Amino acid sequence: MLIFTNVGVFISPTLINYLSGLMGSQQPDMNMRVAAYGFGFLLLVAIFTLIYQKVVQGGKYFVRKG
């Protein structure tokens, strides 16, 4: 787990700079926007996952009984 954390810490600035360059700017404000878009995307995935677990699967993994 620690190795993957270190790899993520090493790769994330490079990836954010690359994505900022694709959007047309290397300025720090664009880097923050790219990071915010990524966090927003992860938030939407988490919300839809929770809704799916609760509604479609009947809360099988969302609520523990017993």
PDB file of C-alpha atoms in Angstrom:
ATOM      1  CA  MET A   1       0.000   0.000   0.000  1.00  0.00           C
ATOM      2  CA  LEU A   2       2.796   2.401   0.874  1.00  0.00           C
ATOM      3  CA  ILE A   3       4.540   1.738  -2.435  1.00  0.00           C
ATOM      4  CA  PHE A   4       1.393   2.589  -4.415  1.00  0.00           C
ATOM      5  CA  THR A   5       0.933   5.758  -2.356  1.00  0.00           C
ATOM      6  CA  ASN A   6       4.478   6.827  -3.180  1.00  0.00           C
ATOM      7  CA  VAL A   7       3.955   6.084  -6.872  1.00  0.00           C
ATOM      8  CA  GLY A   8       0.775   8.189  -6.835  1.00  0.00           C
ATOM      9  CA  VAL A   9       2.565  11.067  -5.142  1.00  0.00           C
ATOM     10  CA  PHE A  10       5.294  10.865  -7.776  1.00  0.00           C
ATOM     11  CA  ILE A  11       2.980  10.633 -10.809  1.00  0.00           C
ATOM     12  CA  SER A  12       0.153  13.023  -9.863  1.00  0.00           C
ATOM     13  CA  PRO A  13       1.969  16.355 -10.495  1.00  0.00           C
ATOM     14  CA  THR A  14       3.167  15.122 -13.878  1.00  0.00           C
ATOM     15  CA  LEU A  15      -0.305  13.938 -14.840  1.00  0.00           C
ATOM     16  CA  ILE A  16      -1.938  17.197 -13.734  1.00  0.00           C
ATOM     17  CA  ASN A  17       0.607  19.260 -15.702  1.00  0.00           C
ATOM     18  CA  TYR A  18       0.036  17.086 -18.771  1.00  0.00           C
ATOM     19  CA  LEU A  19      -3.763  17.468 -18.547  1.00  0.00           C
ATOM     20  CA  SER A  20      -3.397  21.228 -18.030  1.00  0.00           C
ATOM     21  CA  GLY A  21      -1.275  21.392 -21.173  1.00  0.00           C
ATOM     22  CA  LEU A  22      -4.000  19.561 -23.098  1.00  0.00           C
ATOM     23  CA  MET A  23      -6.472  22.201 -21.918  1.00  0.00           C
ATOM     24  CA  GLY A  24      -4.214  24.945 -23.276  1.00  0.00           C
ATOM     25  CA  SER A  25      -2.511  26.416 -20.210  1.00  0.00           C
ATOM     26  CA  GLN A  26       0.357  25.611 -17.857  1.00  0.00           C
ATOM     27  CA  GLN A  27      -0.692  28.217 -15.277  1.00  0.00           C
ATOM     28  CA  PRO A  28      -1.240  27.188 -11.634  1.00  0.00           C
ATOM     29  CA  ASP A  29      -4.928  28.108 -11.760  1.00  0.00           C
ATOM     30  CA  MET A  30      -5.471  25.579 -14.563  1.00  0.00           C
ATOM     31  CA  ASN A  31      -3.697  22.936 -12.485  1.00  0.00           C
ATOM     32  CA  MET A  32      -6.134  23.601  -9.644  1.00  0.00           C
ATOM     33  CA  ARG A  33      -9.085  23.390 -12.047  1.00  0.00           C
ATOM     34  CA  VAL A  34      -7.880  20.035 -13.369  1.00  0.00           C
ATOM     35  CA  ALA A  35      -7.551  18.732  -9.805  1.00  0.00           C
ATOM     36  CA  ALA A  36     -11.022  20.070  -8.931  1.00  0.00           C
ATOM     37  CA  TYR A  37     -12.542  18.390 -12.006  1.00  0.00           C
ATOM     38  CA  GLY A  38     -10.898  15.120 -10.990  1.00  0.00           C
ATOM     39  CA  PHE A  39     -12.229  15.333  -7.439  1.00  0.00           C
ATOM     40  CA  GLY A  40     -15.678  16.234  -8.780  1.00  0.00           C
ATOM     41  CA  PHE A  41     -15.614  13.199 -11.051  1.00  0.00           C
ATOM     42  CA  LEU A  42     -14.622  10.938  -8.139  1.00  0.00           C
ATOM     43  CA  LEU A  43     -17.434  12.429  -6.035  1.00  0.00           C
ATOM     44  CA  LEU A  44     -19.986  11.643  -8.748  1.00  0.00           C
ATOM     45  CA  VAL A  45     -18.690   8.076  -9.036  1.00  0.00           C
ATOM     46  CA  ALA A  46     -18.983   7.632  -5.262  1.00  0.00           C
ATOM     47  CA  ILE A  47     -22.525   9.035  -5.181  1.00  0.00           C
ATOM     48  CA  PHE A  48     -23.708   6.842  -8.055  1.00  0.00           C
ATOM     49  CA  THR A  49     -22.073   3.806  -6.459  1.00  0.00           C
ATOM     50  CA  LEU A  50     -23.900   4.401  -3.182  1.00  0.00           C
ATOM     51  CA  ILE A  51     -27.202   4.952  -4.983  1.00  0.00           C
ATOM     52  CA  TYR A  52     -26.675   1.775  -6.999  1.00  0.00           C
ATOM     53  CA  GLN A  53     -25.933  -0.239  -3.886  1.00  0.00           C
ATOM     54  CA  LYS A  54     -28.934   1.107  -2.024  1.00  0.00           C
ATOM     55  CA  VAL A  55     -31.560   1.067  -4.760  1.00  0.00           C
ATOM     56  CA  VAL A  56     -30.608  -1.635  -7.239  1.00  0.00           C
ATOM     57  CA  GLN A  57     -29.072  -4.139  -4.848  1.00  0.00           C
ATOM     58  CA  GLY A  58     -31.539  -3.442  -2.068  1.00  0.00           C
ATOM     59  CA  GLY A  59     -28.935  -2.084   0.318  1.00  0.00           C
ATOM     60  CA  LYS A  60     -27.139  -5.408   0.429  1.00  0.00           C
ATOM     61  CA  TYR A  61     -23.744  -3.802   0.980  1.00  0.00           C
ATOM     62  CA  PHE A  62     -24.958  -0.411   2.186  1.00  0.00           C
ATOM     63  CA  VAL A  63     -26.723  -1.382   5.407  1.00  0.00           C
ATOM     64  CA  ARG A  64     -25.552  -4.168   7.692  1.00  0.00           C
ATOM     65  CA  LYS A  65     -28.237  -6.124   9.505  1.00  0.00           C
ATOM     66  CA  GLY A  66     -27.813  -8.171  12.600  1.00  0.00           C
TER      67      GLY A  66
END
